[in-house]
mmCIF file of C-alpha atoms in Angstrom:
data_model
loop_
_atom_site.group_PDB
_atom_site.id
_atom_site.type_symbol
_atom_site.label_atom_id
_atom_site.label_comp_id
_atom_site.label_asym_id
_atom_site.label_seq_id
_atom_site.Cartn_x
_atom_site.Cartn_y
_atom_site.Cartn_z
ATOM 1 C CA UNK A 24 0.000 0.000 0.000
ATOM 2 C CA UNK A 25 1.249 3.255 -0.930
ATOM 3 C CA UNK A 26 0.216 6.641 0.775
ATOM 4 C CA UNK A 27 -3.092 7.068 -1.034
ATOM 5 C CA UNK A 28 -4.395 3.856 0.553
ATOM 6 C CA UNK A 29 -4.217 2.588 -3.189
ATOM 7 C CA UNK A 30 -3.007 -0.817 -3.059
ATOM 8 C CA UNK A 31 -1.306 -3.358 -5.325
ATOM 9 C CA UNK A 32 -4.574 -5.515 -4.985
ATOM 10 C CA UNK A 33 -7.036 -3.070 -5.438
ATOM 11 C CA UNK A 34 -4.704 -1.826 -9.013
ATOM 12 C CA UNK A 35 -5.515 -5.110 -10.273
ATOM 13 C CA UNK A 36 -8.685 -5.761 -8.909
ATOM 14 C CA UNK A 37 -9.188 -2.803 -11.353
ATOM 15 C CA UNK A 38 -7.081 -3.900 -14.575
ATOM 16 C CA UNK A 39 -9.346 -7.308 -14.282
ATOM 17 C CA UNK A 40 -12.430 -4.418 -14.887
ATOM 18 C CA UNK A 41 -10.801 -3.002 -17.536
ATOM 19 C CA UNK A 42 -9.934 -6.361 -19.131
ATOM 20 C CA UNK A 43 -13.362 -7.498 -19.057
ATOM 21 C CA UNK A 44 -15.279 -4.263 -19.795
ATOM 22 C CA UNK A 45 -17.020 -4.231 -16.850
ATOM 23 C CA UNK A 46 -18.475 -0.761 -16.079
ATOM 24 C CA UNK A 47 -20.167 -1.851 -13.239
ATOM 25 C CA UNK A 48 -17.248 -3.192 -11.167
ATOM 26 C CA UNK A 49 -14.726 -0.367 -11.944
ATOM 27 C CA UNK A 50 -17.322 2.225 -11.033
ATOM 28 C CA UNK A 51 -18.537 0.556 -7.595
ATOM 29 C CA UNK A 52 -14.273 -0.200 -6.834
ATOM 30 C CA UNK A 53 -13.226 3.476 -7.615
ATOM 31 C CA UNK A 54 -15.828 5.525 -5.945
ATOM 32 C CA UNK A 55 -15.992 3.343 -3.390
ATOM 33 C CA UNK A 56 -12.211 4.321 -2.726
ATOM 34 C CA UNK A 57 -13.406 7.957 -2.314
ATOM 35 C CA UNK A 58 -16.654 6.864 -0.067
ATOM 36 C CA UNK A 59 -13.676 5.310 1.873
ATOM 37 C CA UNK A 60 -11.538 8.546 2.374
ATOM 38 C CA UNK A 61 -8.820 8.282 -0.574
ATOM 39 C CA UNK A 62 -9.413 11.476 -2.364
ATOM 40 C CA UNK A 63 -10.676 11.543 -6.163
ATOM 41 C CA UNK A 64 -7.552 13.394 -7.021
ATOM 42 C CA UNK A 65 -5.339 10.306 -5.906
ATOM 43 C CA UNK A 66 -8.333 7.875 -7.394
ATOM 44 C CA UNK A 67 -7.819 9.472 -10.831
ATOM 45 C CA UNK A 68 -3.841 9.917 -10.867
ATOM 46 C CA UNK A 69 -3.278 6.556 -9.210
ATOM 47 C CA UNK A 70 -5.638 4.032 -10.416
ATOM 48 C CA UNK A 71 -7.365 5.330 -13.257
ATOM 49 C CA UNK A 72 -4.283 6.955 -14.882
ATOM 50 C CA UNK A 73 -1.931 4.374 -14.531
ATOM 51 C CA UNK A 74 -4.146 1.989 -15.481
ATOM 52 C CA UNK A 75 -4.911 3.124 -18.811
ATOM 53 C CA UNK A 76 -1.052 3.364 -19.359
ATOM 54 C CA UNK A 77 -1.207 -0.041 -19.085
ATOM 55 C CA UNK A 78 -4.241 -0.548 -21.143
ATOM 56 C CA UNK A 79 -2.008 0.743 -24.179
ATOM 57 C CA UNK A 80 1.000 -1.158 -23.206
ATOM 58 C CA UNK A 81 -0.941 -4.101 -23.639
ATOM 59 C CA UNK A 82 -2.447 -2.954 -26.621
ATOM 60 C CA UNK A 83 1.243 -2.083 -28.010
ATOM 61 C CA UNK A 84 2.278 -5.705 -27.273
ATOM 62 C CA UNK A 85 -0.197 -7.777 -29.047
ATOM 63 C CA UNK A 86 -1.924 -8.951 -26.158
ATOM 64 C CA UNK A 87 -5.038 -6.690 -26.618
ATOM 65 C CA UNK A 88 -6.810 -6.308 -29.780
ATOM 66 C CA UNK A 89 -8.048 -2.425 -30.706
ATOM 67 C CA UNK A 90 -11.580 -3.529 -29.861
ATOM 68 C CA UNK A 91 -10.244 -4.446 -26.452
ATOM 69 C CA UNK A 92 -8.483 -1.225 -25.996
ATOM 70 C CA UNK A 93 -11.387 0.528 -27.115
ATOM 71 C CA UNK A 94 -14.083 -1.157 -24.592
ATOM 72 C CA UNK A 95 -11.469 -0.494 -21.799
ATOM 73 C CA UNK A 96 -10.685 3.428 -22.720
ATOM 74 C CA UNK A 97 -14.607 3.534 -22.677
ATOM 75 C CA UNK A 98 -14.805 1.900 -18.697
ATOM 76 C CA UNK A 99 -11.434 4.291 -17.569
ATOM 77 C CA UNK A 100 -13.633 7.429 -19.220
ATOM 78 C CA UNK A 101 -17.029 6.547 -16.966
ATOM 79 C CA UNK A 102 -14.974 5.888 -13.932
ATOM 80 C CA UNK A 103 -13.555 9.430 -14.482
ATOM 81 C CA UNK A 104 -16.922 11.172 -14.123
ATOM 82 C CA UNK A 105 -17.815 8.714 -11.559
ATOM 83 C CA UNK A 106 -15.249 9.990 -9.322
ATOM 84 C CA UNK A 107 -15.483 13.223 -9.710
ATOM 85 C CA UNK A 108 -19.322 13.290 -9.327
ATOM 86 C CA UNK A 109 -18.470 11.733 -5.925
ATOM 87 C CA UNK A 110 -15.954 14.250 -4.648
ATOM 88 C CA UNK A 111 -17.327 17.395 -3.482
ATOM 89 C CA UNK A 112 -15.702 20.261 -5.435
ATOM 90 C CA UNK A 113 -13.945 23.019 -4.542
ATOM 91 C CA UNK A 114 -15.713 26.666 -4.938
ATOM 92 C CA UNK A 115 -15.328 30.475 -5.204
ATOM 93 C CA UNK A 116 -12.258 30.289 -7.417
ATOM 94 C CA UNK A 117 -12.429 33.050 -10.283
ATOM 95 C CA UNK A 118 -9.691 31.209 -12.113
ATOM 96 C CA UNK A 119 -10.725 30.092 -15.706
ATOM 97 C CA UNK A 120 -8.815 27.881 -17.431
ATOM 98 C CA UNK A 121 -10.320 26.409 -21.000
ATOM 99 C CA UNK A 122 -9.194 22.984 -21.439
ATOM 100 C CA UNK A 123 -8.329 21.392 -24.839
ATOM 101 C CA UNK A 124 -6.465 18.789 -26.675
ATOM 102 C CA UNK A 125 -4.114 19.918 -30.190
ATOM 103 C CA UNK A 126 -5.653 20.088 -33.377
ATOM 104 C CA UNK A 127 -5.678 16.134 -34.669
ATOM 105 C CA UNK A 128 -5.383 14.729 -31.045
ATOM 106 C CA UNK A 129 -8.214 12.331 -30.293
ATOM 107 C CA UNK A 130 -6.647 10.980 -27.441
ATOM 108 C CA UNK A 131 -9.139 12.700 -24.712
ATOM 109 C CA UNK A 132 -8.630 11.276 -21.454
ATOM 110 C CA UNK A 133 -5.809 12.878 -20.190
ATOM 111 C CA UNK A 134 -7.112 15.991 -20.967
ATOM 112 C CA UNK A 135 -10.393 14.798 -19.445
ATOM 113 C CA UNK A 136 -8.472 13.445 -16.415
ATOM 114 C CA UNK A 137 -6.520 17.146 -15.699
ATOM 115 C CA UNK A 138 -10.214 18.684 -16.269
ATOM 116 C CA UNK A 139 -11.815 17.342 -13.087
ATOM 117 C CA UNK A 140 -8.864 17.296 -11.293
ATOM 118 C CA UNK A 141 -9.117 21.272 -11.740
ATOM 119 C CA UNK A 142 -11.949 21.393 -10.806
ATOM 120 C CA UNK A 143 -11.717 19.545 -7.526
ATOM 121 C CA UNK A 144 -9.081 22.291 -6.704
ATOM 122 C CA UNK A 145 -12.105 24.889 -7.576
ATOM 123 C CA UNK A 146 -10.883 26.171 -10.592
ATOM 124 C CA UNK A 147 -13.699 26.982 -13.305
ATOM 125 C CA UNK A 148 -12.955 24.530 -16.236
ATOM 126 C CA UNK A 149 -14.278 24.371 -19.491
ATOM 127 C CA UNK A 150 -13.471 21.411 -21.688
ATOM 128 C CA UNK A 151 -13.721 21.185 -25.272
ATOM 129 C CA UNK A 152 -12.288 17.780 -26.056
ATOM 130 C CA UNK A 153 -10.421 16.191 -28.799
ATOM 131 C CA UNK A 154 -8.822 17.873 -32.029
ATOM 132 C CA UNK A 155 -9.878 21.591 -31.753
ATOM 133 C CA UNK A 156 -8.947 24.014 -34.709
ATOM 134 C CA UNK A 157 -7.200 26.938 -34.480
ATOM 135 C CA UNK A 158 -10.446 28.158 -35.552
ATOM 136 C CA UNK A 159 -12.655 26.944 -32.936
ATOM 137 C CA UNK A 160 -10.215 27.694 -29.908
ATOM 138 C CA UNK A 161 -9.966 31.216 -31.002
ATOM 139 C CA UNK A 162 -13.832 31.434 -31.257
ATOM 140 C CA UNK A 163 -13.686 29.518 -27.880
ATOM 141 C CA UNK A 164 -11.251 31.638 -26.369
ATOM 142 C CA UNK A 165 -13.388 35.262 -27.453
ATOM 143 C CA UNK A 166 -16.441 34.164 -25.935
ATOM 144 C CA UNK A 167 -15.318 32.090 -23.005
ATOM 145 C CA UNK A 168 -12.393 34.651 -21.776
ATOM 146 C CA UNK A 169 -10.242 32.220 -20.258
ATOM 147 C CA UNK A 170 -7.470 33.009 -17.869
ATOM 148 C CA UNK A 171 -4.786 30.307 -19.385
ATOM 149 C CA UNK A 172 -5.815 27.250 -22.248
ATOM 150 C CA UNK A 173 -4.167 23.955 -21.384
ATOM 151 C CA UNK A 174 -3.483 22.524 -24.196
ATOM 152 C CA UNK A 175 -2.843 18.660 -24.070
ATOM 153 C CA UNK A 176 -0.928 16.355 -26.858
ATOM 154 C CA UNK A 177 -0.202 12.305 -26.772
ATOM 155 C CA UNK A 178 0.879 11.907 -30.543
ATOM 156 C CA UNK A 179 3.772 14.042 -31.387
ATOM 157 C CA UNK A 180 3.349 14.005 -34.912
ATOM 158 C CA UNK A 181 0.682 16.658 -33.994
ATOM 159 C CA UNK A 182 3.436 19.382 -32.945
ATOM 160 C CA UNK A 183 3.038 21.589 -35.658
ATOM 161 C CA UNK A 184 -0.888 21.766 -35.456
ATOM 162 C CA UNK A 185 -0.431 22.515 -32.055
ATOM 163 C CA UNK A 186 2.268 25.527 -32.473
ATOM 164 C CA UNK A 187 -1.031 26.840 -34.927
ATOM 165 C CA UNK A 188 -3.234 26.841 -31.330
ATOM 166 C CA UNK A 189 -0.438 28.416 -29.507
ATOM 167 C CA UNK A 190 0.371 31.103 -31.429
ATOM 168 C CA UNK A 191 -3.427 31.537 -31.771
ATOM 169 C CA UNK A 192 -3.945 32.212 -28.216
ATOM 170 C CA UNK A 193 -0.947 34.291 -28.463
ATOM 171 C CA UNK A 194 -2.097 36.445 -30.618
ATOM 172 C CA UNK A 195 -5.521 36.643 -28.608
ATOM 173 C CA UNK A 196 -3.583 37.299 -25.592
ATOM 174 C CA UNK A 197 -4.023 34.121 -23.383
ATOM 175 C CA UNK A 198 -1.173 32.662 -22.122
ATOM 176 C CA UNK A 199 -1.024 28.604 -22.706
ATOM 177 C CA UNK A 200 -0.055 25.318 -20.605
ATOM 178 C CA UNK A 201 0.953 22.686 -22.366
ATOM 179 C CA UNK A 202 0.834 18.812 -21.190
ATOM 180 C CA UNK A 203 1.200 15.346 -22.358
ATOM 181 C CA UNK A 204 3.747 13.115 -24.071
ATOM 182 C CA UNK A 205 3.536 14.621 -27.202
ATOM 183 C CA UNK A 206 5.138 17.370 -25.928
ATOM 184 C CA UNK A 207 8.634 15.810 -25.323
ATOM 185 C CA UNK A 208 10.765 15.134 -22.359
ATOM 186 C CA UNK A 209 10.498 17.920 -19.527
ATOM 187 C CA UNK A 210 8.120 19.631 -22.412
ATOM 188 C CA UNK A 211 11.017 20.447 -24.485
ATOM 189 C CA UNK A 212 8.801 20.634 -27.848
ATOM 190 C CA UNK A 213 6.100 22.550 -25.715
ATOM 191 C CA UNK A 214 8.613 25.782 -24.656
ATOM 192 C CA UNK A 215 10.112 25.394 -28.235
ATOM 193 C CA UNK A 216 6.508 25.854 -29.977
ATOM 194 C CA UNK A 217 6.257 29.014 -27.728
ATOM 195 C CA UNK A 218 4.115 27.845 -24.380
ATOM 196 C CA UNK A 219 4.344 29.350 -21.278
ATOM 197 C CA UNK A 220 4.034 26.722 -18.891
ATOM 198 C CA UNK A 221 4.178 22.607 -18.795
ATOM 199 C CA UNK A 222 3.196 20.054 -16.912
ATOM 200 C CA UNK A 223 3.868 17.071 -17.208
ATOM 201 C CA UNK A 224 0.862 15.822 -15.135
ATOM 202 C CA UNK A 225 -2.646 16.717 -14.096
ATOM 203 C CA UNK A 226 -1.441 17.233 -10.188
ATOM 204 C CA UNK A 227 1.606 19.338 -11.516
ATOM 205 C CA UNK A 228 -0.731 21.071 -13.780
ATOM 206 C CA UNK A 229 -3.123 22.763 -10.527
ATOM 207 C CA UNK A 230 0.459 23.201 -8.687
ATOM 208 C CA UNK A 231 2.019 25.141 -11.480
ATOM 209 C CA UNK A 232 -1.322 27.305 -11.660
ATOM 210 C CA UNK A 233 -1.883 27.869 -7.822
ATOM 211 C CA UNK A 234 1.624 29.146 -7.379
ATOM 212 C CA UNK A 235 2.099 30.841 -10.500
ATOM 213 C CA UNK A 236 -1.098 32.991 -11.388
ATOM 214 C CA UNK A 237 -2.026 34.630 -13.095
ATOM 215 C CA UNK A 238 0.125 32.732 -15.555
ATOM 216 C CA UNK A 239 1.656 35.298 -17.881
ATOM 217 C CA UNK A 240 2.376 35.850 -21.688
ATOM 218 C CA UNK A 241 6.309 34.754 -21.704
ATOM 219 C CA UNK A 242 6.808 31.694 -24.204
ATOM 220 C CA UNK A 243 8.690 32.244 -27.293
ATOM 221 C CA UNK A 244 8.803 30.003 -30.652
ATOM 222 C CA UNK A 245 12.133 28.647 -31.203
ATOM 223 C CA UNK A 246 10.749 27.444 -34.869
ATOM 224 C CA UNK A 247 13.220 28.200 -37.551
ATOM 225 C CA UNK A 248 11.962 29.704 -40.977
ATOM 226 C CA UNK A 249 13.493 27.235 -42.787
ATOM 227 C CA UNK A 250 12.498 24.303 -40.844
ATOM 228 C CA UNK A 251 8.848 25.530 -41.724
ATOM 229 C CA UNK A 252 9.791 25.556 -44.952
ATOM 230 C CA UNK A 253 10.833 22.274 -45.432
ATOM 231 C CA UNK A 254 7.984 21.204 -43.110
ATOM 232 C CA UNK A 255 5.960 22.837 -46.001
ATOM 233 C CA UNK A 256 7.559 20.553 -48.836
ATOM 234 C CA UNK A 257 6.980 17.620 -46.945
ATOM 235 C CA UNK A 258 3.250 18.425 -46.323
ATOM 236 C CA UNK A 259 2.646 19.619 -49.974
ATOM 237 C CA UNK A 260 4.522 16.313 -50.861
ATOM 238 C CA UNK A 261 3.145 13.823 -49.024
ATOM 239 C CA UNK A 262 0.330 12.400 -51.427
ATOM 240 C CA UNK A 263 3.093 11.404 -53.759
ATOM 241 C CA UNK A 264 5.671 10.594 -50.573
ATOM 242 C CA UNK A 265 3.223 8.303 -49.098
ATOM 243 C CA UNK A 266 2.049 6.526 -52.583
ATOM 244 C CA UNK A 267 5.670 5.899 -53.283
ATOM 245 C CA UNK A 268 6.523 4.225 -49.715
ATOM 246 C CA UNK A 269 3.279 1.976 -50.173
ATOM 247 C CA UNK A 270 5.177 0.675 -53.721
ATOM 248 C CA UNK A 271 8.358 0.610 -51.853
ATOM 249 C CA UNK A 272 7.209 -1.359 -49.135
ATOM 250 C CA UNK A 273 4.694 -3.634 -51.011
ATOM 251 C CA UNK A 274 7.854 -4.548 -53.166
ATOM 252 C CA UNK A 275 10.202 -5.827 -50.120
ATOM 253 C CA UNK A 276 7.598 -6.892 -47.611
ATOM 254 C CA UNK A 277 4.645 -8.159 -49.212
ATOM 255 C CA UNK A 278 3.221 -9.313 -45.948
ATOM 256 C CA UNK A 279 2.948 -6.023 -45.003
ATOM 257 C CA UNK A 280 0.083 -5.306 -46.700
ATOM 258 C CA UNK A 281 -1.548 -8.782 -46.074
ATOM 259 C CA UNK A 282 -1.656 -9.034 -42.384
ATOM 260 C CA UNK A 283 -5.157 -8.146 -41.089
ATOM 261 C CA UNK A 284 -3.197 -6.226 -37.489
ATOM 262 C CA UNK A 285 -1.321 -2.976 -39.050
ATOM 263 C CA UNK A 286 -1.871 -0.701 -37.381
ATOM 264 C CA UNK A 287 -3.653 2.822 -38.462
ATOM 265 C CA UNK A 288 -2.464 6.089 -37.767
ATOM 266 C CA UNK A 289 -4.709 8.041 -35.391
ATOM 267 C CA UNK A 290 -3.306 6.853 -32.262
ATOM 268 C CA UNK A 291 -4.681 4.118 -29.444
ATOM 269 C CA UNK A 292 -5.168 5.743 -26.030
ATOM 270 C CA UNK A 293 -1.756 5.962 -24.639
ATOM 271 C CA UNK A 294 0.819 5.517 -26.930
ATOM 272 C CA UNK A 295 2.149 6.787 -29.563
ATOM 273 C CA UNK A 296 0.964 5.670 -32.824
ATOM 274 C CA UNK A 297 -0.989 3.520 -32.395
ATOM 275 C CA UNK A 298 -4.518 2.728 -34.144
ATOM 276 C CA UNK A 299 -8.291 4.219 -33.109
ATOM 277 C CA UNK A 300 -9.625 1.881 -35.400
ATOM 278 C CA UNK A 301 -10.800 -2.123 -35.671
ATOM 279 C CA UNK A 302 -8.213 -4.220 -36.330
ATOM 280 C CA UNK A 303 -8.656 -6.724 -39.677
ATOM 281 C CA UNK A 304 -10.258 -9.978 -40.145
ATOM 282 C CA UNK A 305 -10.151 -12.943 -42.397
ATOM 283 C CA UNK A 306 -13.018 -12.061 -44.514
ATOM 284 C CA UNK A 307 -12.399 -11.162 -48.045
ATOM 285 C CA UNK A 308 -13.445 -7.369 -47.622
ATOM 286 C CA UNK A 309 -10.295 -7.550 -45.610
ATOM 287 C CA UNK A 310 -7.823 -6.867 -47.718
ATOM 288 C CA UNK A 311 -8.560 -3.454 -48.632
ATOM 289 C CA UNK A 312 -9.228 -2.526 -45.300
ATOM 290 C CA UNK A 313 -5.882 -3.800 -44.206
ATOM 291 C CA UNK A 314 -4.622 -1.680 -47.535
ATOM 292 C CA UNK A 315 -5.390 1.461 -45.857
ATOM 293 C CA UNK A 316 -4.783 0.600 -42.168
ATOM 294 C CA UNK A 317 -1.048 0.308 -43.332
ATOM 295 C CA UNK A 318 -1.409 3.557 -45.460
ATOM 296 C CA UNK A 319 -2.605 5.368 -43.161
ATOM 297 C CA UNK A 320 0.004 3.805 -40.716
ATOM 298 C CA UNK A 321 2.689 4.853 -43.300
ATOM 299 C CA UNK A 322 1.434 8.120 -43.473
ATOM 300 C CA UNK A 323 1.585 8.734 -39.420
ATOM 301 C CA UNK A 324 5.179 7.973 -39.878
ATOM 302 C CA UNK A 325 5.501 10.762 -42.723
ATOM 303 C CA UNK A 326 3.866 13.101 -40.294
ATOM 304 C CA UNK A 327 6.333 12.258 -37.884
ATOM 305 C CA UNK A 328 9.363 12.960 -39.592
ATOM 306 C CA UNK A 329 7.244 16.548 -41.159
ATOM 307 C CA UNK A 330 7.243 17.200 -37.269
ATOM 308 C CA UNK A 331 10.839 16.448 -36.361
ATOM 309 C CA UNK A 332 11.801 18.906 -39.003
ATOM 310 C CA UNK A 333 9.156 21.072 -38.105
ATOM 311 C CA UNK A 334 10.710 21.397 -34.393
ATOM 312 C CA UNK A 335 14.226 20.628 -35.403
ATOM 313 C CA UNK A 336 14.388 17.470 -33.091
ATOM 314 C CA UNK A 337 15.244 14.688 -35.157
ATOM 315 C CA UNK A 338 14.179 12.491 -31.015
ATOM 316 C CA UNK A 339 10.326 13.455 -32.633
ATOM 317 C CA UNK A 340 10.718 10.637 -35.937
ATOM 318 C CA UNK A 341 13.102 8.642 -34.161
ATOM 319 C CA UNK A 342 10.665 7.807 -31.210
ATOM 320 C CA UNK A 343 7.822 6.963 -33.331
ATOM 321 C CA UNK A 344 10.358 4.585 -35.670
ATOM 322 C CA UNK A 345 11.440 2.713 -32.066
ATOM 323 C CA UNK A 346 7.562 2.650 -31.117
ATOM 324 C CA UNK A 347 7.121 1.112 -35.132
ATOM 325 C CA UNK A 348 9.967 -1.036 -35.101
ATOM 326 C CA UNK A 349 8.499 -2.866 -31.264
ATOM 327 C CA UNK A 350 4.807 -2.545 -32.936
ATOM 328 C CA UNK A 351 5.815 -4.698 -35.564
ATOM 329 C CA UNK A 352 8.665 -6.997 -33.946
ATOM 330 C CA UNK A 353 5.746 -7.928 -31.263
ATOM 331 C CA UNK A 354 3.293 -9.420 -34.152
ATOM 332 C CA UNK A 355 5.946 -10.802 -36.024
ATOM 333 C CA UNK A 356 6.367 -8.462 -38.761
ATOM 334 C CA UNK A 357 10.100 -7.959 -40.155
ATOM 335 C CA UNK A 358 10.816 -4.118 -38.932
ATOM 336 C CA UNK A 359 13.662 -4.146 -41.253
ATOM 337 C CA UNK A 360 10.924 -2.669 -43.688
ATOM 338 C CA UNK A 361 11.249 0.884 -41.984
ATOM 339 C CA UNK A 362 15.007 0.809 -43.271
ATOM 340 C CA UNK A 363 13.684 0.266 -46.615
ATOM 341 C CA UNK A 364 10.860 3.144 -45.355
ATOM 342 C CA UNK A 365 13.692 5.927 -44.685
ATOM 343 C CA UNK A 366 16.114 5.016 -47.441
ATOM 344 C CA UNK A 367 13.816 5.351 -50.192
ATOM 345 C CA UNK A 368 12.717 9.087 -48.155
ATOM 346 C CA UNK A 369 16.368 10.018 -48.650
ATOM 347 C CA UNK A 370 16.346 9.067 -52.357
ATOM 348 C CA UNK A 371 13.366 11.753 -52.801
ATOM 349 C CA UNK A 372 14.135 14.247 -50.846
ATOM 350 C CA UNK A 373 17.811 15.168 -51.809
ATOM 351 C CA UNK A 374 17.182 18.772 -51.702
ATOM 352 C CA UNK A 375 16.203 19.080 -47.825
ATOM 353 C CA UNK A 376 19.299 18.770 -45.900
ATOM 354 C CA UNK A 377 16.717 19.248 -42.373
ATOM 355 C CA UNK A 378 15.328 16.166 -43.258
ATOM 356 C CA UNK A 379 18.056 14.226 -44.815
ATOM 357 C CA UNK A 380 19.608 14.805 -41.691
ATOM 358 C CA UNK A 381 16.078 13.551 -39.278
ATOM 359 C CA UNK A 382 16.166 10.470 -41.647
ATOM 360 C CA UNK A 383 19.874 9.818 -41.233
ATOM 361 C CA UNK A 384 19.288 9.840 -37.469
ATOM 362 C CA UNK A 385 16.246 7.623 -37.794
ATOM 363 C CA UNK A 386 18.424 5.023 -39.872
ATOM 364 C CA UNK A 387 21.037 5.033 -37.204
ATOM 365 C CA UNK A 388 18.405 4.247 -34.640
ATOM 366 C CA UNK A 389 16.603 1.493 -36.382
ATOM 367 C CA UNK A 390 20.015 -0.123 -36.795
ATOM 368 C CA UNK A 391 21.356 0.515 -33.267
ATOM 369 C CA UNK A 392 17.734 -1.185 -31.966
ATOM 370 C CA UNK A 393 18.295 -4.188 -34.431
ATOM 371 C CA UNK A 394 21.872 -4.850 -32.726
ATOM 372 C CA UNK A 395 20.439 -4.534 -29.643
ATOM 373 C CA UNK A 396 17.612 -6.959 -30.228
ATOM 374 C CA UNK A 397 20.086 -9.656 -31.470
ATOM 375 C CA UNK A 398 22.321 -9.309 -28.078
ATOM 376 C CA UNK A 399 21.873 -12.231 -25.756
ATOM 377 C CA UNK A 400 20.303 -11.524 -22.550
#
């Protein structure tokens, strides 16, 4: 038992939930935990949370198929507003903050997660959810008059979208936190995109803002003019990109395209790059199916390398090759196709040295991970 009176039996007395869908037991174990006297804040950072970490990690592994994942995100997201709906709420606080995940993130429960813990420290919250345009924050932002957005991000293939919020609520004059994975180690990406604060939790999050508010205007873009430039090639290129890795690919892996589990591209709940959508089936309306799961998995791994260049990190398309290379290792997939993936990227794209260079660092990766995999233990 730790200090939350959250112990090791009662975690997997809650993972069993998960693994069987069952709404009714997760609900009746977590809010039973606050009934008891843990708080909601520790219920939802130290069950829930971790938890659906896990719920992803066995996704990532092969143990759990997508429809799996998906039926457990669904339980972790009741329990969420079961909690808080049993926690009394804190009250009287004028501080606004306007919650919402990056423009192409669909991965909501985090940011759902660091909603209610706000509010249970009595901040007013206002959540808008998953992939919010520039557009609609800025609309948000006019008529809502927030004190600070937080802006959350699991996939970091979304870090140029999200530099399009920030400088959005720049320019309105709100001053931004940003959160989640996507974000980079210690938010690295986050400060160079321009925000003003990170977190890299929901608890750190409500710190950060009690002892720093009002929050102020004082983030500044590191983004280079000419990484958005060739940022911009790769986007305008990436129909053509994208067809020509498909050919590449189909060419030296055929069983690429015929295995009904490659992945999509939008992401499962926790990690990165992983799919939101069914996985494949035997059937013979399969095929295509599985035709653009990989496509679209392909084309996740474009964005990622657009993003790397975008933020001048080549760590951005080197983590989602390592995350590739154990996605595909795990269901027994050669991952020697990425190799073939970023060499024929470097045959096209002679004339950006930026992302030469991101690709360069991605080979070196994929080849340090395949030595590494053929140690002993």
């Amino acid at each position: 038992m730790n200090a939350t009176g959250i112990t090791d039996a009662v975690r997997a007395d809650f993972d069993a939930c998960l693994a069987g869908a069952d709404e009714g037991g997760a609900l009746e174990l977590a809010v039973g935990l606050v009934t008891g006297g843990v708080s909601a804040e520790d219920v939802l950072l130290g069950l829930v949370a971790p938890a659906q970490v896990r719920v992803g990690e066995r996704w990532e592994s092969g143990e759990w198929t997508v429809a799996q994942e998906h039926a457990a995100t669904h339980v972790s997201k009741l329990t969420v507003d079961a909690v808080a709906s049993a926690a009394p709420v804190g009250g009287g606080s004028p501080r606004h903050v306007l919650v919402a995940c990056s423009d192409g993130e669909w991965h909501v429960l985090p940011s759902h997660i660091l909603a209610e813990v706000l509010r249970l420290r009595g901040f007013q919250v206002r959540s808008l959810g998953g992939s919010v345009s520039p557009h609609e924050l800025l609309s948000d932002v006019h008529q809502s008059g927030p004190d600070v957005v937080a802006l959350s991000c699991t996939l970091t293939f979304n870090l140029p979208l999200a530099h399009r919020q920030i400088e959005t609520c720049r320019c309105a004059g709100v001053p931004v936190m940003a959160g989640g994975p996507g974000f980079g180690p210690e938010g690295t990406w986050a400060y160079a995109l321009g925000a003003d604060l990170y977190a890299a939790d929901a608890r750190d999050a409500a710190e950060a803002l009690l002892h720093r508010w009002p929050p102020v205007l004082c983030g500044e873009s590191s983004v280079r003019a000419g990484a958005v430039e060739e940022y911009a090639v790769l986007v305008r290129r990436r129909p053509e990109l994208l067809a020509d890795l498909v050919y590449v690919l189909r060419d030296v892996f055929p069983g690429l395209r015929e295995r009904p589990d490659i992945p999509g591209g939008s992401g499962g709940p926790d990690i990165p790059g992983g799919p939101d959508i069914p996985g494949g089936s035997n059937s013979s309306s399969s095929s295509s199916r599985e035709r653009e799961e990989g496509t679209d998995f392909l084309g996740r791994l474009l964005d990622s390398l657009a993003a790397a260049v975008f933020v001048d990190d080549a760590r951005v398309f080197t983590g989602q090759l390592a995350f590739a290379a154990a996605y595909f290792s795990a269901r027994s997939v050669e991952p020697r196709c990425l190799l073939a993936m970023t060499d024929a990227l470097a045959d096209r794209l002679r004339g950006s040295p930026r992302t030469l260079d991101t690709l360069s660092a991605g080979r070196r990766c994929l080849i340090a991970q395949e030595a590494d995999s053929r140690r002993p233990e």
